[in-house]
Amino acid sequence: LGVVGGSGTGKSVLMRTIIGLNRPKEGTIEVFGQPAGEAEGGARMRALEMRWGVLFQEGALFSSMTVTENIQVPLREYTHMEQGLMDEIAAIKLNMVGLPEDAGAKYPSELSGGMKKRAGLARALALDPELLFLDEPTSGLDPISANMFDELIKGLQQSLGLTVVMVTHDLDSLRAVASRVAVLVNKKIKTGTIEELREDPDPWIQDYFSGPRGRAAMPEKAA
């Protein structure tokens, strides 16, 4: 599911509210059929947190920790694994996201932007989640790196059977990864496939999907 909308419409706020970092002002949130959000708290929320992973913008790695230590943060938080097993899991996750083995000993300051994203993704996958939240995953990457990251996400989604919720402004990423799209417009959410949304008369949606950038990123509709 790709989540799109204009600047300031609340895409990242929505994601942060779902995972409990923001308190909802009204309404309720359910994930896996269970109440979620900061208002829930307690053991029930922790059980939900173990079933999802989150990649924040820029990776949000802890600068004082190595990549391996960053990947192990969820394992330390939610499990009682021995260090040896955590080291093995971190190595597997590094390989899974396409990082070399020696990247585990490096600090975030020693990584390129693309490597930071991959390290953050490895941490998000540490607990083998069913649901993966991505906040602007290709932001700040050059077109080639962004395309490689899209392919990585698509491959992981298919091989691991992940449900992916991706906040993005990148039309190329949307086309490459998303099977459905949720558009935040006029304080409402409209969902559908890209082709379905291209038929929506809302002016913002038309500008987004059928404007110059949208036409360049999206294949032309069949005549």
C-alpha positions as a Markdown table, in Angstrom:
| # | Residue | x | y | z |
|---|---|---|---|---|
| 1 | Leu | 0.0 | 0.0 | 0.0 |
| 2 | Gly | 1.5 | 3.3 | -1.1 |
| 3 | Val | 0.5 | 6.4 | 0.9 |
| 4 | Val | 0.6 | 9.7 | -1.0 |
| 5 | Gly | -0.6 | 13.2 | -0.5 |
| 6 | Gly | 0.5 | 16.8 | -0.7 |
| 7 | Ser | 3.1 | 18.3 | 1.7 |
| 8 | Gly | 1.7 | 18.7 | 5.2 |
| 9 | Thr | -1.3 | 16.4 | 4.6 |
| 10 | Gly | -0.2 | 14.1 | 7.4 |
| 11 | Lys | 1.3 | 11.1 | 5.7 |
| 12 | Ser | 4.1 | 10.6 | 8.2 |
| 13 | Val | 1.9 | 11.6 | 11.1 |
| 14 | Leu | -0.6 | 8.9 | 10.1 |
| 15 | Met | 2.2 | 6.3 | 10.1 |
| 16 | Arg | 3.6 | 7.5 | 13.4 |
| 17 | Thr | 0.1 | 7.4 | 14.9 |
| 18 | Ile | -0.5 | 3.9 | 13.8 |
| 19 | Ile | 2.7 | 2.6 | 15.4 |
| 20 | Gly | 2.0 | 4.5 | 18.6 |
| 21 | Leu | 4.5 | 7.4 | 18.4 |
| 22 | Asn | 1.7 | 10.0 | 18.3 |
| 23 | Arg | -1.6 | 10.0 | 20.2 |
| 24 | Pro | -4.7 | 10.1 | 18.0 |
| 25 | Lys | -6.9 | 13.1 | 18.7 |
| 26 | Glu | -10.0 | 11.0 | 17.9 |
| 27 | Gly | -11.1 | 7.8 | 16.4 |
| 28 | Thr | -9.6 | 4.3 | 16.8 |
| 29 | Ile | -6.8 | 2.4 | 15.2 |
| 30 | Glu | -6.7 | -1.4 | 14.6 |
| 31 | Val | -3.8 | -3.5 | 13.3 |
| 32 | Phe | -4.2 | -7.2 | 12.8 |
| 33 | Gly | -7.7 | -6.8 | 14.2 |
| 34 | Gln | -6.4 | -5.5 | 17.5 |
| 35 | Pro | -6.6 | -1.9 | 19.0 |
| 36 | Ala | -3.3 | 0.0 | 18.4 |
| 37 | Gly | -1.8 | 3.4 | 18.8 |
| 38 | Glu | -0.2 | 5.2 | 21.7 |
| 39 | Ala | -3.4 | 5.3 | 23.7 |
| 40 | Glu | -3.4 | 1.5 | 23.8 |
| 41 | Gly | 0.0 | 0.9 | 25.4 |
| 42 | Gly | 0.9 | -2.0 | 27.6 |
| 43 | Ala | 1.5 | -5.6 | 26.8 |
| 44 | Arg | -1.0 | -5.7 | 24.0 |
| 45 | Met | 0.8 | -2.9 | 22.1 |
| 46 | Arg | 4.2 | -4.6 | 22.7 |
| 47 | Ala | 2.8 | -7.8 | 21.2 |
| 48 | Leu | 1.7 | -5.8 | 18.1 |
| 49 | Glu | 5.1 | -4.0 | 17.8 |
| 50 | Met | 6.8 | -7.4 | 17.5 |
| 51 | Arg | 4.7 | -8.1 | 14.4 |
| 52 | Trp | 5.8 | -5.0 | 12.5 |
| 53 | Gly | 9.0 | -3.3 | 11.5 |
| 54 | Val | 9.6 | 0.4 | 10.7 |
| 55 | Leu | 12.1 | 2.1 | 8.4 |
| 56 | Phe | 12.1 | 5.9 | 9.2 |
| 57 | Gln | 13.4 | 8.6 | 6.9 |
| 58 | Glu | 17.2 | 8.6 | 6.7 |
| 59 | Gly | 17.3 | 5.3 | 8.5 |
| 60 | Ala | 17.1 | 6.8 | 12.0 |
| 61 | Leu | 20.1 | 4.7 | 13.1 |
| 62 | Phe | 21.7 | 5.2 | 16.5 |
| 63 | Ser | 24.9 | 7.1 | 15.7 |
| 64 | Ser | 26.9 | 5.7 | 18.7 |
| 65 | Met | 26.2 | 2.0 | 17.7 |
| 66 | Thr | 27.6 | -0.1 | 14.9 |
| 67 | Val | 25.3 | -1.4 | 12.2 |
| 68 | Thr | 25.2 | -4.8 | 13.9 |
| 69 | Glu | 24.3 | -3.2 | 17.2 |
| 70 | Asn | 21.6 | -1.2 | 15.6 |
| 71 | Ile | 20.1 | -4.3 | 14.0 |
| 72 | Gln | 20.1 | -6.0 | 17.4 |
| 73 | Val | 18.2 | -3.2 | 19.2 |
| 74 | Pro | 14.8 | -4.9 | 18.6 |
| 75 | Leu | 16.2 | -8.3 | 19.6 |
| 76 | Arg | 17.4 | -6.8 | 22.9 |
| 77 | Glu | 14.1 | -4.9 | 23.4 |
| 78 | Tyr | 11.7 | -7.8 | 22.8 |
| 79 | Thr | 13.6 | -11.0 | 23.3 |
| 80 | His | 16.1 | -12.7 | 25.7 |
| 81 | Met | 18.4 | -14.1 | 23.0 |
| 82 | Glu | 22.0 | -15.0 | 23.6 |
| 83 | Gln | 24.6 | -12.7 | 22.0 |
| 84 | Gly | 25.8 | -15.4 | 19.6 |
| 85 | Leu | 22.4 | -15.9 | 18.2 |
| 86 | Met | 21.8 | -12.2 | 17.9 |
| 87 | Asp | 25.1 | -11.9 | 16.0 |
| 88 | Glu | 24.0 | -14.6 | 13.6 |
| 89 | Ile | 20.6 | -12.9 | 13.0 |
| 90 | Ala | 22.3 | -9.6 | 12.4 |
| 91 | Ala | 24.6 | -11.2 | 9.8 |
| 92 | Ile | 21.6 | -12.8 | 8.0 |
| 93 | Lys | 19.7 | -9.5 | 7.9 |
| 94 | Leu | 22.7 | -7.7 | 6.5 |
| 95 | Asn | 22.9 | -10.2 | 3.7 |
| 96 | Met | 19.2 | -10.0 | 3.2 |
| 97 | Val | 19.3 | -6.3 | 2.4 |
| 98 | Gly | 22.4 | -6.5 | 0.2 |
| 99 | Leu | 25.0 | -5.1 | 2.6 |
| 100 | Pro | 28.5 | -6.7 | 2.8 |
| 101 | Glu | 29.4 | -8.5 | 6.0 |
| 102 | Asp | 32.0 | -5.9 | 7.0 |
| 103 | Ala | 29.3 | -3.2 | 7.1 |
| 104 | Gly | 28.2 | -4.6 | 10.4 |
| 105 | Ala | 31.2 | -3.3 | 12.2 |
| 106 | Lys | 30.8 | 0.2 | 10.8 |
| 107 | Tyr | 29.1 | 3.2 | 12.4 |
| 108 | Pro | 26.3 | 5.2 | 10.6 |
| 109 | Ser | 28.7 | 8.1 | 9.9 |
| 110 | Glu | 30.8 | 5.7 | 7.8 |
| 111 | Leu | 27.9 | 4.7 | 5.5 |
| 112 | Ser | 26.6 | 6.2 | 2.4 |
| 113 | Gly | 22.9 | 7.4 | 2.2 |
| 114 | Gly | 21.9 | 4.2 | 0.5 |
| 115 | Met | 23.7 | 2.0 | 2.9 |
| 116 | Lys | 22.1 | 3.8 | 5.9 |
| 117 | Lys | 18.7 | 3.0 | 4.3 |
| 118 | Arg | 19.6 | -0.6 | 3.9 |
| 119 | Ala | 20.9 | -0.8 | 7.5 |
| 120 | Gly | 17.7 | 0.7 | 8.8 |
| 121 | Leu | 15.7 | -1.8 | 6.7 |
| 122 | Ala | 17.8 | -4.7 | 8.2 |
| 123 | Arg | 16.9 | -3.4 | 11.7 |
| 124 | Ala | 13.2 | -3.2 | 10.7 |
| 125 | Leu | 13.4 | -6.9 | 9.6 |
| 126 | Ala | 15.2 | -8.1 | 12.7 |
| 127 | Leu | 12.1 | -9.7 | 14.3 |
| 128 | Asp | 10.8 | -11.2 | 11.0 |
| 129 | Pro | 7.7 | -8.9 | 10.9 |
| 130 | Glu | 4.5 | -9.5 | 9.0 |
| 131 | Leu | 4.0 | -5.8 | 8.4 |
| 132 | Leu | 6.6 | -3.3 | 7.2 |
| 133 | Phe | 6.2 | 0.4 | 7.4 |
| 134 | Leu | 8.4 | 2.6 | 5.2 |
| 135 | Asp | 8.6 | 6.4 | 5.5 |
| 136 | Glu | 9.9 | 8.0 | 2.3 |
| 137 | Pro | 12.3 | 5.1 | 1.7 |
| 138 | Thr | 13.9 | 6.5 | -1.4 |
| 139 | Ser | 14.1 | 10.2 | -0.3 |
| 140 | Gly | 17.6 | 11.6 | -0.8 |
| 141 | Leu | 18.8 | 8.7 | -3.0 |
| 142 | Asp | 20.0 | 9.2 | -6.6 |
| 143 | Pro | 17.7 | 7.6 | -9.3 |
| 144 | Ile | 19.9 | 4.5 | -9.7 |
| 145 | Ser | 20.1 | 3.9 | -5.9 |
| 146 | Ala | 16.4 | 4.6 | -5.6 |
| 147 | Asn | 15.5 | 2.0 | -8.3 |
| 148 | Met | 17.8 | -0.6 | -6.6 |
| 149 | Phe | 16.0 | 0.1 | -3.3 |
| 150 | Asp | 12.6 | -0.3 | -4.9 |
| 151 | Glu | 13.7 | -3.6 | -6.4 |
| 152 | Leu | 15.0 | -4.7 | -3.0 |
| 153 | Ile | 11.6 | -3.9 | -1.3 |
| 154 | Lys | 9.7 | -5.6 | -4.0 |
| 155 | Gly | 11.8 | -8.7 | -3.8 |
| 156 | Leu | 11.6 | -8.9 | 0.0 |
| 157 | Gln | 7.8 | -8.3 | -0.1 |
| 158 | Gln | 7.4 | -11.3 | -2.5 |
| 159 | Ser | 9.9 | -13.6 | -0.9 |
| 160 | Leu | 8.9 | -13.0 | 2.7 |
| 161 | Gly | 5.2 | -12.5 | 2.1 |
| 162 | Leu | 5.3 | -9.0 | 3.7 |
| 163 | Thr | 2.5 | -6.5 | 3.8 |
| 164 | Val | 4.2 | -3.1 | 3.1 |
| 165 | Val | 2.8 | 0.3 | 3.9 |
| 166 | Met | 5.0 | 2.9 | 2.2 |
| 167 | Val | 4.7 | 6.6 | 2.6 |
| 168 | Thr | 6.2 | 8.2 | -0.5 |
| 169 | His | 6.2 | 11.1 | -2.9 |
| 170 | Asp | 8.1 | 9.2 | -5.5 |
| 171 | Leu | 5.9 | 8.1 | -8.4 |
| 172 | Asp | 8.5 | 5.7 | -9.7 |
| 173 | Ser | 8.6 | 3.9 | -6.3 |
| 174 | Leu | 4.8 | 3.9 | -6.3 |
| 175 | Arg | 4.6 | 2.2 | -9.7 |
| 176 | Ala | 7.4 | -0.2 | -8.9 |
| 177 | Val | 6.2 | -1.4 | -5.4 |
| 178 | Ala | 2.6 | -0.6 | -4.7 |
| 179 | Ser | -0.3 | -2.7 | -5.7 |
| 180 | Arg | -2.8 | -0.2 | -4.1 |
| 181 | Val | -2.5 | 3.4 | -3.2 |
| 182 | Ala | -4.1 | 5.5 | -0.4 |
| 183 | Val | -4.3 | 9.2 | -1.2 |
| 184 | Leu | -4.7 | 11.8 | 1.6 |
| 185 | Val | -6.6 | 14.7 | 0.2 |
| 186 | Asn | -9.0 | 17.2 | 1.7 |
| 187 | Lys | -8.6 | 15.4 | 5.1 |
| 188 | Lys | -10.0 | 12.2 | 3.7 |
| 189 | Ile | -8.4 | 9.0 | 2.4 |
| 190 | Lys | -9.2 | 7.6 | -1.1 |
| 191 | Thr | -7.8 | 4.2 | -2.0 |
| 192 | Gly | -7.6 | 2.1 | -5.1 |
| 193 | Thr | -5.2 | 1.0 | -7.8 |
| 194 | Ile | -3.2 | 3.5 | -9.7 |
| 195 | Glu | -5.4 | 3.1 | -12.7 |
| 196 | Glu | -8.6 | 3.5 | -10.6 |
| 197 | Leu | -7.2 | 6.7 | -9.0 |
| 198 | Arg | -6.3 | 8.2 | -12.3 |
| 199 | Glu | -10.0 | 8.2 | -13.1 |
| 200 | Asp | -10.8 | 10.2 | -9.9 |
| 201 | Pro | -12.0 | 13.7 | -10.7 |
| 202 | Asp | -10.4 | 15.3 | -7.7 |
| 203 | Pro | -8.1 | 18.1 | -9.0 |
| 204 | Trp | -5.1 | 17.2 | -6.7 |
| 205 | Ile | -5.3 | 13.5 | -7.7 |
| 206 | Gln | -5.5 | 14.4 | -11.4 |
| 207 | Asp | -2.5 | 16.7 | -11.1 |
| 208 | Tyr | -0.6 | 14.0 | -9.2 |
| 209 | Phe | -1.2 | 11.1 | -11.4 |
| 210 | Ser | -1.9 | 12.8 | -14.8 |
| 211 | Gly | 0.3 | 15.9 | -14.6 |
| 212 | Pro | 3.6 | 16.1 | -16.4 |
| 213 | Arg | 5.5 | 14.1 | -13.8 |
| 214 | Gly | 2.7 | 11.6 | -13.4 |
| 215 | Arg | 2.6 | 11.0 | -17.2 |
| 216 | Ala | 6.3 | 10.5 | -17.3 |
| 217 | Ala | 6.3 | 8.0 | -14.5 |
| 218 | Met | 3.1 | 6.1 | -15.4 |
| 219 | Pro | 2.5 | 4.0 | -18.5 |
| 220 | Glu | -0.1 | 5.4 | -20.8 |
| 221 | Lys | -3.6 | 4.1 | -20.5 |
| 222 | Ala | -4.6 | 1.8 | -23.3 |
| 223 | Ala | -6.6 | 3.5 | -26.0 |
